[in-house]
PDB file of N, CA and C in Angstrom:
ATOM      1  N   GLY A   1      33.798  -5.522 109.082  1.00 68.00           N
ATOM      2  CA  GLY A   1      35.113  -5.990 108.852  1.00 68.00           C
ATOM      3  C   GLY A   1      36.105  -5.513 109.888  1.00 68.00           C
ATOM      4  N   CYS A   2      37.195  -5.077 109.364  1.00 81.00           N
ATOM      5  CA  CYS A   2      38.340  -4.669 110.188  1.00 81.00           C
ATOM      6  C   CYS A   2      37.997  -3.464 111.072  1.00 81.00           C
ATOM      7  N   ALA A   3      37.264  -2.507 110.507  1.00 79.00           N
ATOM      8  CA  ALA A   3      36.910  -1.309 111.275  1.00 79.00           C
ATOM      9  C   ALA A   3      36.086  -1.664 112.507  1.00 79.00           C
ATOM     10  N   LYS A   4      35.190  -2.630 112.379  1.00 81.00           N
ATOM     11  CA  LYS A   4      34.369  -3.035 113.526  1.00 81.00           C
ATOM     12  C   LYS A   4      35.238  -3.625 114.635  1.00 81.00           C
ATOM     13  N   GLN A   5      36.227  -4.413 114.258  1.00 81.00           N
ATOM     14  CA  GLN A   5      37.116  -5.013 115.245  1.00 81.00           C
ATOM     15  C   GLN A   5      38.000  -3.956 115.907  1.00 81.00           C
ATOM     16  N   LEU A   6      38.526  -3.035 115.106  1.00 84.00           N
ATOM     17  CA  LEU A   6      39.363  -1.966 115.661  1.00 84.00           C
ATOM     18  C   LEU A   6      38.557  -1.041 116.562  1.00 84.00           C
ATOM     19  N   ALA A   7      37.305  -0.797 116.201  1.00 84.00           N
ATOM     20  CA  ALA A   7      36.462   0.091 117.004  1.00 84.00           C
ATOM     21  C   ALA A   7      36.316  -0.420 118.429  1.00 84.00           C
ATOM     22  N   LYS A   8      36.340  -1.721 118.590  1.00 87.00           N
ATOM     23  CA  LYS A   8      36.238  -2.308 119.930  1.00 87.00           C
ATOM     24  C   LYS A   8      37.482  -2.024 120.774  1.00 87.00           C
ATOM     25  N   GLN A   9      38.582  -1.690 120.126  1.00 91.00           N
ATOM     26  CA  GLN A   9      39.862  -1.481 120.813  1.00 91.00           C
ATOM     27  C   GLN A   9      40.310  -0.027 120.815  1.00 91.00           C
ATOM     28  N   LEU A  10      39.402   0.902 120.489  1.00 94.00           N
ATOM     29  CA  LEU A  10      39.806   2.297 120.333  1.00 94.00           C
ATOM     30  C   LEU A  10      40.453   2.885 121.580  1.00 94.00           C
ATOM     31  N   ASP A  11      39.982   2.520 122.760  1.00 94.00           N
ATOM     32  CA  ASP A  11      40.599   3.047 123.984  1.00 94.00           C
ATOM     33  C   ASP A  11      42.100   2.774 123.987  1.00 94.00           C
ATOM     34  N   ALA A  12      42.460   1.533 123.791  1.00 95.00           N
ATOM     35  CA  ALA A  12      43.876   1.146 123.815  1.00 95.00           C
ATOM     36  C   ALA A  12      44.646   1.734 122.640  1.00 95.00           C
ATOM     37  N   ILE A  13      44.023   1.778 121.481  1.00 96.00           N
ATOM     38  CA  ILE A  13      44.699   2.314 120.291  1.00 96.00           C
ATOM     39  C   ILE A  13      44.993   3.792 120.464  1.00 96.00           C
ATOM     40  N   VAL A  14      44.022   4.553 120.945  1.00 97.00           N
ATOM     41  CA  VAL A  14      44.222   5.992 121.139  1.00 97.00           C
ATOM     42  C   VAL A  14      45.349   6.241 122.133  1.00 97.00           C
ATOM     43  N   VAL A  15      45.366   5.519 123.233  1.00 97.00           N
ATOM     44  CA  VAL A  15      46.427   5.675 124.231  1.00 97.00           C
ATOM     45  C   VAL A  15      47.790   5.381 123.603  1.00 97.00           C
ATOM     46  N   MET A  16      47.886   4.278 122.872  1.00 97.00           N
ATOM     47  CA  MET A  16      49.157   3.890 122.262  1.00 97.00           C
ATOM     48  C   MET A  16      49.633   4.945 121.257  1.00 97.00           C
ATOM     49  N   VAL A  17      48.726   5.411 120.415  1.00 98.00           N
ATOM     50  CA  VAL A  17      49.111   6.378 119.375  1.00 98.00           C
ATOM     51  C   VAL A  17      49.513   7.708 120.009  1.00 98.00           C
ATOM     52  N   VAL A  18      48.736   8.189 120.959  1.00 98.00           N
ATOM     53  CA  VAL A  18      49.070   9.463 121.614  1.00 98.00           C
ATOM     54  C   VAL A  18      50.404   9.346 122.342  1.00 98.00           C
ATOM     55  N   ASN A  19      50.672   8.217 122.978  1.00 98.00           N
ATOM     56  CA  ASN A  19      51.960   8.016 123.652  1.00 98.00           C
ATOM     57  C   ASN A  19      53.125   8.089 122.669  1.00 98.00           C
ATOM     58  N   ASN A  20      52.913   7.630 121.449  1.00 98.00           N
ATOM     59  CA  ASN A  20      53.977   7.673 120.440  1.00 98.00           C
ATOM     60  C   ASN A  20      54.282   9.083 119.949  1.00 98.00           C
ATOM     61  N   LEU A  21      53.452  10.042 120.278  1.00 98.00           N
ATOM     62  CA  LEU A  21      53.755  11.438 119.936  1.00 98.00           C
ATOM     63  C   LEU A  21      54.929  11.973 120.754  1.00 98.00           C
ATOM     64  N   ALA A  22      55.299  11.264 121.803  1.00 97.00           N
ATOM     65  CA  ALA A  22      56.438  11.663 122.635  1.00 97.00           C
ATOM     66  C   ALA A  22      57.697  10.858 122.320  1.00 97.00           C
ATOM     67  N   ASP A  23      57.647  10.037 121.294  1.00 98.00           N
ATOM     68  CA  ASP A  23      58.812   9.223 120.933  1.00 98.00           C
ATOM     69  C   ASP A  23      59.989  10.118 120.548  1.00 98.00           C
ATOM     70  N   PRO A  24      61.210   9.710 120.860  1.00 98.00           N
ATOM     71  CA  PRO A  24      62.369  10.547 120.513  1.00 98.00           C
ATOM     72  C   PRO A  24      62.607  10.680 119.006  1.00 98.00           C
ATOM     73  N   HIS A  25      62.086   9.766 118.212  1.00 98.00           N
ATOM     74  CA  HIS A  25      62.360   9.806 116.779  1.00 98.00           C
ATOM     75  C   HIS A  25      61.213  10.500 116.031  1.00 98.00           C
ATOM     76  N   ALA A  26      61.558  11.471 115.202  1.00 98.00           N
ATOM     77  CA  ALA A  26      60.560  12.251 114.472  1.00 98.00           C
ATOM     78  C   ALA A  26      59.704  11.391 113.549  1.00 98.00           C
ATOM     79  N   ARG A  27      60.277  10.337 112.993  1.00 98.00           N
ATOM     80  CA  ARG A  27      59.484   9.488 112.093  1.00 98.00           C
ATOM     81  C   ARG A  27      58.359   8.779 112.841  1.00 98.00           C
ATOM     82  N   VAL A  28      58.625   8.386 114.069  1.00 98.00           N
ATOM     83  CA  VAL A  28      57.586   7.746 114.879  1.00 98.00           C
ATOM     84  C   VAL A  28      56.505   8.761 115.227  1.00 98.00           C
ATOM     85  N   ARG A  29      56.906   9.973 115.584  1.00 98.00           N
ATOM     86  CA  ARG A  29      55.934  11.022 115.902  1.00 98.00           C
ATOM     87  C   ARG A  29      55.089  11.349 114.673  1.00 98.00           C
ATOM     88  N   TRP A  30      55.733  11.425 113.493  1.00 98.00           N
ATOM     89  CA  TRP A  30      55.003  11.693 112.258  1.00 98.00           C
ATOM     90  C   TRP A  30      54.003  10.577 111.990  1.00 98.00           C
ATOM     91  N   ALA A  31      54.409   9.339 112.185  1.00 98.00           N
ATOM     92  CA  ALA A  31      53.516   8.197 111.964  1.00 98.00           C
ATOM     93  C   ALA A  31      52.338   8.227 112.938  1.00 98.00           C
ATOM     94  N   ALA A  32      52.587   8.645 114.164  1.00 98.00           N
ATOM     95  CA  ALA A  32      51.506   8.752 115.143  1.00 98.00           C
ATOM     96  C   ALA A  32      50.496   9.818 114.706  1.00 98.00           C
ATOM     97  N   VAL A  33      50.994  10.953 114.244  1.00 98.00           N
ATOM     98  CA  VAL A  33      50.109  12.010 113.751  1.00 98.00           C
ATOM     99  C   VAL A  33      49.326  11.501 112.541  1.00 98.00           C
ATOM    100  N   ASN A  34      49.998  10.815 111.648  1.00 98.00           N
ATOM    101  CA  ASN A  34      49.342  10.261 110.468  1.00 98.00           C
ATOM    102  C   ASN A  34      48.224   9.298 110.869  1.00 98.00           C
ATOM    103  N   THR A  35      48.493   8.472 111.869  1.00 97.00           N
ATOM    104  CA  THR A  35      47.498   7.517 112.352  1.00 97.00           C
ATOM    105  C   THR A  35      46.291   8.239 112.930  1.00 97.00           C
ATOM    106  N   ILE A  36      46.528   9.287 113.696  1.00 98.00           N
ATOM    107  CA  ILE A  36      45.416  10.064 114.257  1.00 98.00           C
ATOM    108  C   ILE A  36      44.562  10.644 113.134  1.00 98.00           C
ATOM    109  N   GLY A  37      45.200  11.239 112.150  1.00 97.00           N
ATOM    110  CA  GLY A  37      44.452  11.807 111.035  1.00 97.00           C
ATOM    111  C   GLY A  37      43.610  10.770 110.316  1.00 97.00           C
ATOM    112  N   GLN A  38      44.187   9.591 110.075  1.00 96.00           N
ATOM    113  CA  GLN A  38      43.445   8.531 109.388  1.00 96.00           C
ATOM    114  C   GLN A  38      42.306   8.010 110.255  1.00 96.00           C
ATOM    115  N   MET A  39      42.564   7.878 111.546  1.00 96.00           N
ATOM    116  CA  MET A  39      41.507   7.417 112.447  1.00 96.00           C
ATOM    117  C   MET A  39      40.349   8.408 112.515  1.00 96.00           C
ATOM    118  N   CYS A  40      40.661   9.690 112.454  1.00 96.00           N
ATOM    119  CA  CYS A  40      39.610  10.716 112.468  1.00 96.00           C
ATOM    120  C   CYS A  40      38.686  10.548 111.270  1.00 96.00           C
ATOM    121  N   THR A  41      39.255  10.177 110.140  1.00 94.00           N
ATOM    122  CA  THR A  41      38.457   9.952 108.944  1.00 94.00           C
ATOM    123  C   THR A  41      37.700   8.628 109.039  1.00 94.00           C
ATOM    124  N   ASP A  42      38.379   7.579 109.443  1.00 93.00           N
ATOM    125  CA  ASP A  42      37.785   6.241 109.436  1.00 93.00           C
ATOM    126  C   ASP A  42      36.754   6.019 110.540  1.00 93.00           C
ATOM    127  N   PHE A  43      36.947   6.652 111.695  1.00 94.00           N
ATOM    128  CA  PHE A  43      36.077   6.398 112.846  1.00 94.00           C
ATOM    129  C   PHE A  43      35.234   7.606 113.251  1.00 94.00           C
ATOM    130  N   GLY A  44      35.292   8.687 112.449  1.00 92.00           N
ATOM    131  CA  GLY A  44      34.518   9.875 112.782  1.00 92.00           C
ATOM    132  C   GLY A  44      33.047   9.669 112.483  1.00 92.00           C
ATOM    133  N   PRO A  45      32.191  10.379 113.150  1.00 95.00           N
ATOM    134  CA  PRO A  45      32.390  11.362 114.212  1.00 95.00           C
ATOM    135  C   PRO A  45      32.435  10.763 115.624  1.00 95.00           C
ATOM    136  N   GLU A  46      32.287   9.435 115.729  1.00 94.00           N
ATOM    137  CA  GLU A  46      32.312   8.818 117.063  1.00 94.00           C
ATOM    138  C   GLU A  46      33.661   9.016 117.755  1.00 94.00           C
ATOM    139  N   LEU A  47      34.739   8.922 116.985  1.00 95.00           N
ATOM    140  CA  LEU A  47      36.071   9.119 117.559  1.00 95.00           C
ATOM    141  C   LEU A  47      36.198  10.529 118.131  1.00 95.00           C
ATOM    142  N   GLN A  48      35.734  11.515 117.394  1.00 97.00           N
ATOM    143  CA  GLN A  48      35.834  12.894 117.846  1.00 97.00           C
ATOM    144  C   GLN A  48      35.026  13.108 119.122  1.00 97.00           C
ATOM    145  N   ARG A  49      33.836  12.543 119.171  1.00 96.00           N
ATOM    146  CA  ARG A  49      33.001  12.712 120.363  1.00 96.00           C
ATOM    147  C   ARG A  49      33.601  12.007 121.579  1.00 96.00           C
ATOM    148  N   GLY A  50      34.175  10.850 121.377  1.00 96.00           N
ATOM    149  CA  GLY A  50      34.645  10.058 122.500  1.00 96.00           C
ATOM    150  C   GLY A  50      36.067  10.324 122.945  1.00 96.00           C
ATOM    151  N   TYR A  51      36.886  10.897 122.049  1.00 97.00           N
ATOM    152  CA  TYR A  51      38.318  11.011 122.349  1.00 97.00           C
ATOM    153  C   TYR A  51      38.885  12.407 122.116  1.00 97.00           C
ATOM    154  N   HIS A  52      38.026  13.394 121.990  1.00 97.00           N
ATOM    155  CA  HIS A  52      38.524  14.756 121.745  1.00 97.00           C
ATOM    156  C   HIS A  52      39.452  15.243 122.839  1.00 97.00           C
ATOM    157  N   ALA A  53      39.179  14.870 124.074  1.00 97.00           N
ATOM    158  CA  ALA A  53      40.006  15.354 125.190  1.00 97.00           C
ATOM    159  C   ALA A  53      41.431  14.813 125.126  1.00 97.00           C
ATOM    160  N   GLN A  54      41.624  13.678 124.497  1.00 97.00           N
ATOM    161  CA  GLN A  54      42.966  13.133 124.328  1.00 97.00           C
ATOM    162  C   GLN A  54      43.605  13.625 123.022  1.00 97.00           C
ATOM    163  N   LEU A  55      42.812  13.687 121.960  1.00 98.00           N
ATOM    164  CA  LEU A  55      43.373  13.935 120.637  1.00 98.00           C
ATOM    165  C   LEU A  55      43.663  15.402 120.337  1.00 98.00           C
ATOM    166  N   MET A  56      42.751  16.294 120.647  1.00 97.00           N
ATOM    167  CA  MET A  56      42.987  17.697 120.280  1.00 97.00           C
ATOM    168  C   MET A  56      44.179  18.308 121.020  1.00 97.00           C
ATOM    169  N   PRO A  57      44.287  18.154 122.335  1.00 97.00           N
ATOM    170  CA  PRO A  57      45.484  18.688 122.996  1.00 97.00           C
ATOM    171  C   PRO A  57      46.770  18.048 122.462  1.00 97.00           C
ATOM    172  N   ALA A  58      46.706  16.764 122.142  1.00 97.00           N
ATOM    173  CA  ALA A  58      47.893  16.089 121.597  1.00 97.00           C
ATOM    174  C   ALA A  58      48.275  16.660 120.241  1.00 97.00           C
ATOM    175  N   LEU A  59      47.290  16.943 119.401  1.00 97.00           N
ATOM    176  CA  LEU A  59      47.590  17.527 118.085  1.00 97.00           C
ATOM    177  C   LEU A  59      48.116  18.953 118.206  1.00 97.00           C
ATOM    178  N   VAL A  60      47.579  19.717 119.134  1.00 97.00           N
ATOM    179  CA  VAL A  60      48.089  21.080 119.346  1.00 97.00           C
ATOM    180  C   VAL A  60      49.541  21.027 119.818  1.00 97.00           C
ATOM    181  N   ARG A  61      49.847  20.108 120.727  1.00 97.00           N
ATOM    182  CA  ARG A  61      51.244  19.946 121.162  1.00 97.00           C
ATOM    183  C   ARG A  61      52.130  19.505 120.002  1.00 97.00           C
ATOM    184  N   ALA A  62      51.614  18.617 119.156  1.00 97.00           N
ATOM    185  CA  ALA A  62      52.399  18.128 118.023  1.00 97.00           C
ATOM    186  C   ALA A  62      52.688  19.246 117.019  1.00 97.00           C
ATOM    187  N   MET A  63      51.843  20.255 116.971  1.00 97.00           N
ATOM    188  CA  MET A  63      52.113  21.400 116.094  1.00 97.00           C
ATOM    189  C   MET A  63      53.275  22.238 116.619  1.00 97.00           C
ATOM    190  N   GLN A  64      53.741  21.943 117.835  1.00 96.00           N
ATOM    191  CA  GLN A  64      54.899  22.620 118.420  1.00 96.00           C
ATOM    192  C   GLN A  64      56.142  21.728 118.380  1.00 96.00           C
ATOM    193  N   ASP A  65      56.080  20.635 117.659  1.00 97.00           N
ATOM    194  CA  ASP A  65      57.157  19.655 117.592  1.00 97.00           C
ATOM    195  C   ASP A  65      58.430  20.291 117.031  1.00 97.00           C
ATOM    196  N   SER A  66      59.567  19.696 117.351  1.00 96.00           N
ATOM    197  CA  SER A  66      60.845  20.189 116.833  1.00 96.00           C
ATOM    198  C   SER A  66      61.017  19.897 115.339  1.00 96.00           C
ATOM    199  N   SER A  67      60.226  18.977 114.810  1.00 97.00           N
ATOM    200  CA  SER A  67      60.282  18.621 113.390  1.00 97.00           C
ATOM    201  C   SER A  67      59.210  19.392 112.619  1.00 97.00           C
ATOM    202  N   ALA A  68      59.625  20.104 111.584  1.00 96.00           N
ATOM    203  CA  ALA A  68      58.675  20.846 110.756  1.00 96.00           C
ATOM    204  C   ALA A  68      57.689  19.898 110.070  1.00 96.00           C
ATOM    205  N   ARG A  69      58.140  18.712 109.719  1.00 97.00           N
ATOM    206  CA  ARG A  69      57.238  17.748 109.074  1.00 97.00           C
ATOM    207  C   ARG A  69      56.141  17.291 110.029  1.00 97.00           C
ATOM    208  N   VAL A  70      56.508  17.059 111.268  1.00 98.00           N
ATOM    209  CA  VAL A  70      55.509  16.677 112.266  1.00 98.00           C
ATOM    210  C   VAL A  70      54.544  17.838 112.501  1.00 98.00           C
ATOM    211  N   GLN A  71      55.064  19.037 112.576  1.00 97.00           N
ATOM    212  CA  GLN A  71      54.214  20.214 112.756  1.00 97.00           C
ATOM    213  C   GLN A  71      53.180  20.325 111.638  1.00 97.00           C
ATOM    214  N   GLY A  72      53.646  20.250 110.410  1.00 95.00           N
ATOM    215  CA  GLY A  72      52.755  20.394 109.267  1.00 95.00           C
ATOM    216  C   GLY A  72      51.731  19.274 109.174  1.00 95.00           C
ATOM    217  N   HIS A  73      52.171  18.069 109.452  1.00 97.00           N
ATOM    218  CA  HIS A  73      51.250  16.935 109.376  1.00 97.00           C
ATOM    219  C   HIS A  73      50.222  17.004 110.504  1.00 97.00           C
ATOM    220  N   SER A  74      50.619  17.578 111.626  1.00 97.00           N
ATOM    221  CA  SER A  74      49.676  17.769 112.732  1.00 97.00           C
ATOM    222  C   SER A  74      48.570  18.735 112.333  1.00 97.00           C
ATOM    223  N   ALA A  75      48.939  19.788 111.627  1.00 96.00           N
ATOM    224  CA  ALA A  75      47.928  20.730 111.143  1.00 96.00           C
ATOM    225  C   ALA A  75      46.953  20.022 110.202  1.00 96.00           C
ATOM    226  N   SER A  76      47.458  19.145 109.369  1.00 96.00           N
ATOM    227  CA  SER A  76      46.590  18.373 108.474  1.00 96.00           C
ATOM    228  C   SER A  76      45.674  17.441 109.260  1.00 96.00           C
ATOM    229  N   ALA A  77      46.201  16.828 110.303  1.00 97.00           N
ATOM    230  CA  ALA A  77      45.387  15.928 111.124  1.00 97.00           C
ATOM    231  C   ALA A  77      44.280  16.694 111.846  1.00 97.00           C
ATOM    232  N   VAL A  78      44.554  17.941 112.213  1.00 97.00           N
ATOM    233  CA  VAL A  78      43.513  18.773 112.828  1.00 97.00           C
ATOM    234  C   VAL A  78      42.358  18.957 111.838  1.00 97.00           C
ATOM    235  N   ILE A  79      42.685  19.143 110.569  1.00 96.00           N
ATOM    236  CA  ILE A  79      41.637  19.278 109.546  1.00 96.00           C
ATOM    237  C   ILE A  79      40.809  17.996 109.492  1.00 96.00           C
ATOM    238  N   ASN A  80      41.481  16.845 109.494  1.00 97.00           N
ATOM    239  CA  ASN A  80      40.752  15.573 109.487  1.00 97.00           C
ATOM    240  C   ASN A  80      39.829  15.473 110.702  1.00 97.00           C
ATOM    241  N   PHE A  81      40.343  15.895 111.858  1.00 97.00           N
ATOM    242  CA  PHE A  81      39.539  15.858 113.076  1.00 97.00           C
ATOM    243  C   PHE A  81      38.309  16.739 112.921  1.00 97.00           C
ATOM    244  N   CYS A  82      38.508  17.952 112.446  1.00 96.00           N
ATOM    245  CA  CYS A  82      37.422  18.933 112.371  1.00 96.00           C
ATOM    246  C   CYS A  82      36.351  18.563 111.354  1.00 96.00           C
ATOM    247  N   GLU A  83      36.724  17.851 110.306  1.00 96.00           N
ATOM    248  CA  GLU A  83      35.753  17.486 109.271  1.00 96.00           C
ATOM    249  C   GLU A  83      34.603  16.651 109.810  1.00 96.00           C
ATOM    250  N   HIS A  84      34.836  15.904 110.864  1.00 95.00           N
ATOM    251  CA  HIS A  84      33.803  15.016 111.394  1.00 95.00           C
ATOM    252  C   HIS A  84      33.402  15.368 112.828  1.00 95.00           C
ATOM    253  N   ALA A  85      33.751  16.562 113.276  1.00 96.00           N
ATOM    254  CA  ALA A  85      33.460  16.942 114.664  1.00 96.00           C
ATOM    255  C   ALA A  85      32.310  17.942 114.718  1.00 96.00           C
ATOM    256  N   ASP A  86      31.520  17.833 115.767  1.00 94.00           N
ATOM    257  CA  ASP A  86      30.438  18.778 116.016  1.00 94.00           C
ATOM    258  C   ASP A  86      31.007  20.071 116.586  1.00 94.00           C
ATOM    259  N   GLN A  87      30.265  21.139 116.429  1.00 95.00           N
ATOM    260  CA  GLN A  87      30.689  22.431 116.953  1.00 95.00           C
ATOM    261  C   GLN A  87      30.947  22.367 118.455  1.00 95.00           C
ATOM    262  N   ALA A  88      30.096  21.665 119.172  1.00 95.00           N
ATOM    263  CA  ALA A  88      30.247  21.569 120.629  1.00 95.00           C
ATOM    264  C   ALA A  88      31.547  20.878 121.016  1.00 95.00           C
ATOM    265  N   VAL A  89      31.985  19.925 120.201  1.00 96.00           N
ATOM    266  CA  VAL A  89      33.253  19.232 120.471  1.00 96.00           C
ATOM    267  C   VAL A  89      34.426  20.163 120.196  1.00 96.00           C
ATOM    268  N   LEU A  90      34.347  20.942 119.133  1.00 96.00           N
ATOM    269  CA  LEU A  90      35.466  21.796 118.717  1.00 96.00           C
ATOM    270  C   LEU A  90      35.631  23.052 119.555  1.00 96.00           C
ATOM    271  N   GLU A  91      34.538  23.597 120.018  1.00 96.00           N
ATOM    272  CA  GLU A  91      34.573  24.916 120.654  1.00 96.00           C
ATOM    273  C   GLU A  91      35.627  25.077 121.752  1.00 96.00           C
ATOM    274  N   PRO A  92      35.785  24.127 122.672  1.00 96.00           N
ATOM    275  CA  PRO A  92      36.784  24.328 123.734  1.00 96.00           C
ATOM    276  C   PRO A  92      38.228  24.386 123.232  1.00 96.00           C
ATOM    277  N   TYR A  93      38.460  23.905 122.019  1.00 96.00           N
ATOM    278  CA  TYR A  93      39.821  23.818 121.494  1.00 96.00           C
ATOM    279  C   TYR A  93      40.132  24.895 120.452  1.00 96.00           C
ATOM    280  N   LEU A  94      39.170  25.747 120.152  1.00 96.00           N
ATOM    281  CA  LEU A  94      39.376  26.725 119.078  1.00 96.00           C
ATOM    282  C   LEU A  94      40.540  27.668 119.358  1.00 96.00           C
ATOM    283  N   GLU A  95      40.564  28.258 120.529  1.00 96.00           N
ATOM    284  CA  GLU A  95      41.615  29.242 120.820  1.00 96.00           C
ATOM    285  C   GLU A  95      43.020  28.640 120.748  1.00 96.00           C
ATOM    286  N   PRO A  96      43.306  27.555 121.457  1.00 96.00           N
ATOM    287  CA  PRO A  96      44.670  27.017 121.359  1.00 96.00           C
ATOM    288  C   PRO A  96      45.007  26.492 119.959  1.00 96.00           C
ATOM    289  N   THR A  97      44.017  25.906 119.287  1.00 96.00           N
ATOM    290  CA  THR A  97      44.275  25.355 117.955  1.00 96.00           C
ATOM    291  C   THR A  97      44.549  26.462 116.947  1.00 96.00           C
ATOM    292  N   LEU A  98      43.686  27.463 116.912  1.00 95.00           N
ATOM    293  CA  LEU A  98      43.888  28.565 115.962  1.00 95.00           C
ATOM    294  C   LEU A  98      45.149  29.350 116.302  1.00 95.00           C
ATOM    295  N   GLY A  99      45.440  29.495 117.574  1.00 96.00           N
ATOM    296  CA  GLY A  99      46.679  30.181 117.976  1.00 96.00           C
ATOM    297  C   GLY A  99      47.914  29.451 117.479  1.00 96.00           C
ATOM    298  N   GLN A 100      47.894  28.127 117.584  1.00 94.00           N
ATOM    299  CA  GLN A 100      49.043  27.355 117.134  1.00 94.00           C
ATOM    300  C   GLN A 100      49.139  27.334 115.619  1.00 94.00           C
ATOM    301  N   LEU A 101      48.006  27.276 114.931  1.00 94.00           N
ATOM    302  CA  LEU A 101      48.013  27.343 113.467  1.00 94.00           C
ATOM    303  C   LEU A 101      48.591  28.677 112.992  1.00 94.00           C
ATOM    304  N   LEU A 102      48.197  29.748 113.661  1.00 94.00           N
ATOM    305  CA  LEU A 102      48.739  31.070 113.328  1.00 94.00           C
ATOM    306  C   LEU A 102      50.248  31.107 113.559  1.00 94.00           C
ATOM    307  N   ALA A 103      50.701  30.540 114.654  1.00 93.00           N
ATOM    308  CA  ALA A 103      52.144  30.504 114.940  1.00 93.00           C
ATOM    309  C   ALA A 103      52.901  29.740 113.849  1.00 93.00           C
ATOM    310  N   LEU A 104      52.302  28.675 113.317  1.00 91.00           N
ATOM    311  CA  LEU A 104      52.966  27.926 112.251  1.00 91.00           C
ATOM    312  C   LEU A 104      53.062  28.737 110.967  1.00 91.00           C
ATOM    313  N   LEU A 105      52.123  29.605 110.750  1.00 90.00           N
ATOM    314  CA  LEU A 105      52.120  30.422 109.522  1.00 90.00           C
ATOM    315  C   LEU A 105      53.109  31.581 109.596  1.00 90.00           C
ATOM    316  N   GLN A 106      53.510  31.939 110.778  1.00 88.00           N
ATOM    317  CA  GLN A 106      54.399  33.103 110.919  1.00 88.00           C
ATOM    318  C   GLN A 106      55.851  32.740 110.725  1.00 88.00           C
TER     319      GLN A 106
END
């Protein structure tokens, strides 16, 4: 169905969604984070394997957003990402991700 059609366009979708994380409006940034989290669930683990280099750094940056709602939702999206990711995919991002999560808790 729909997932098969969207899967064919993941390159363009990921670029568009990640670009929206830089939008001036917090609601757009929150929606972009929400989309990433949902995509991690719907397209995992292929999404994690193919797009980790774009998504994980973007989520870590989003956890530093000026909006607390975007920050918190980014942490939730990281959980969605990790649920379907292999250890080898996650390992390079552990230090910056855990560091940013710790900063949010302080």
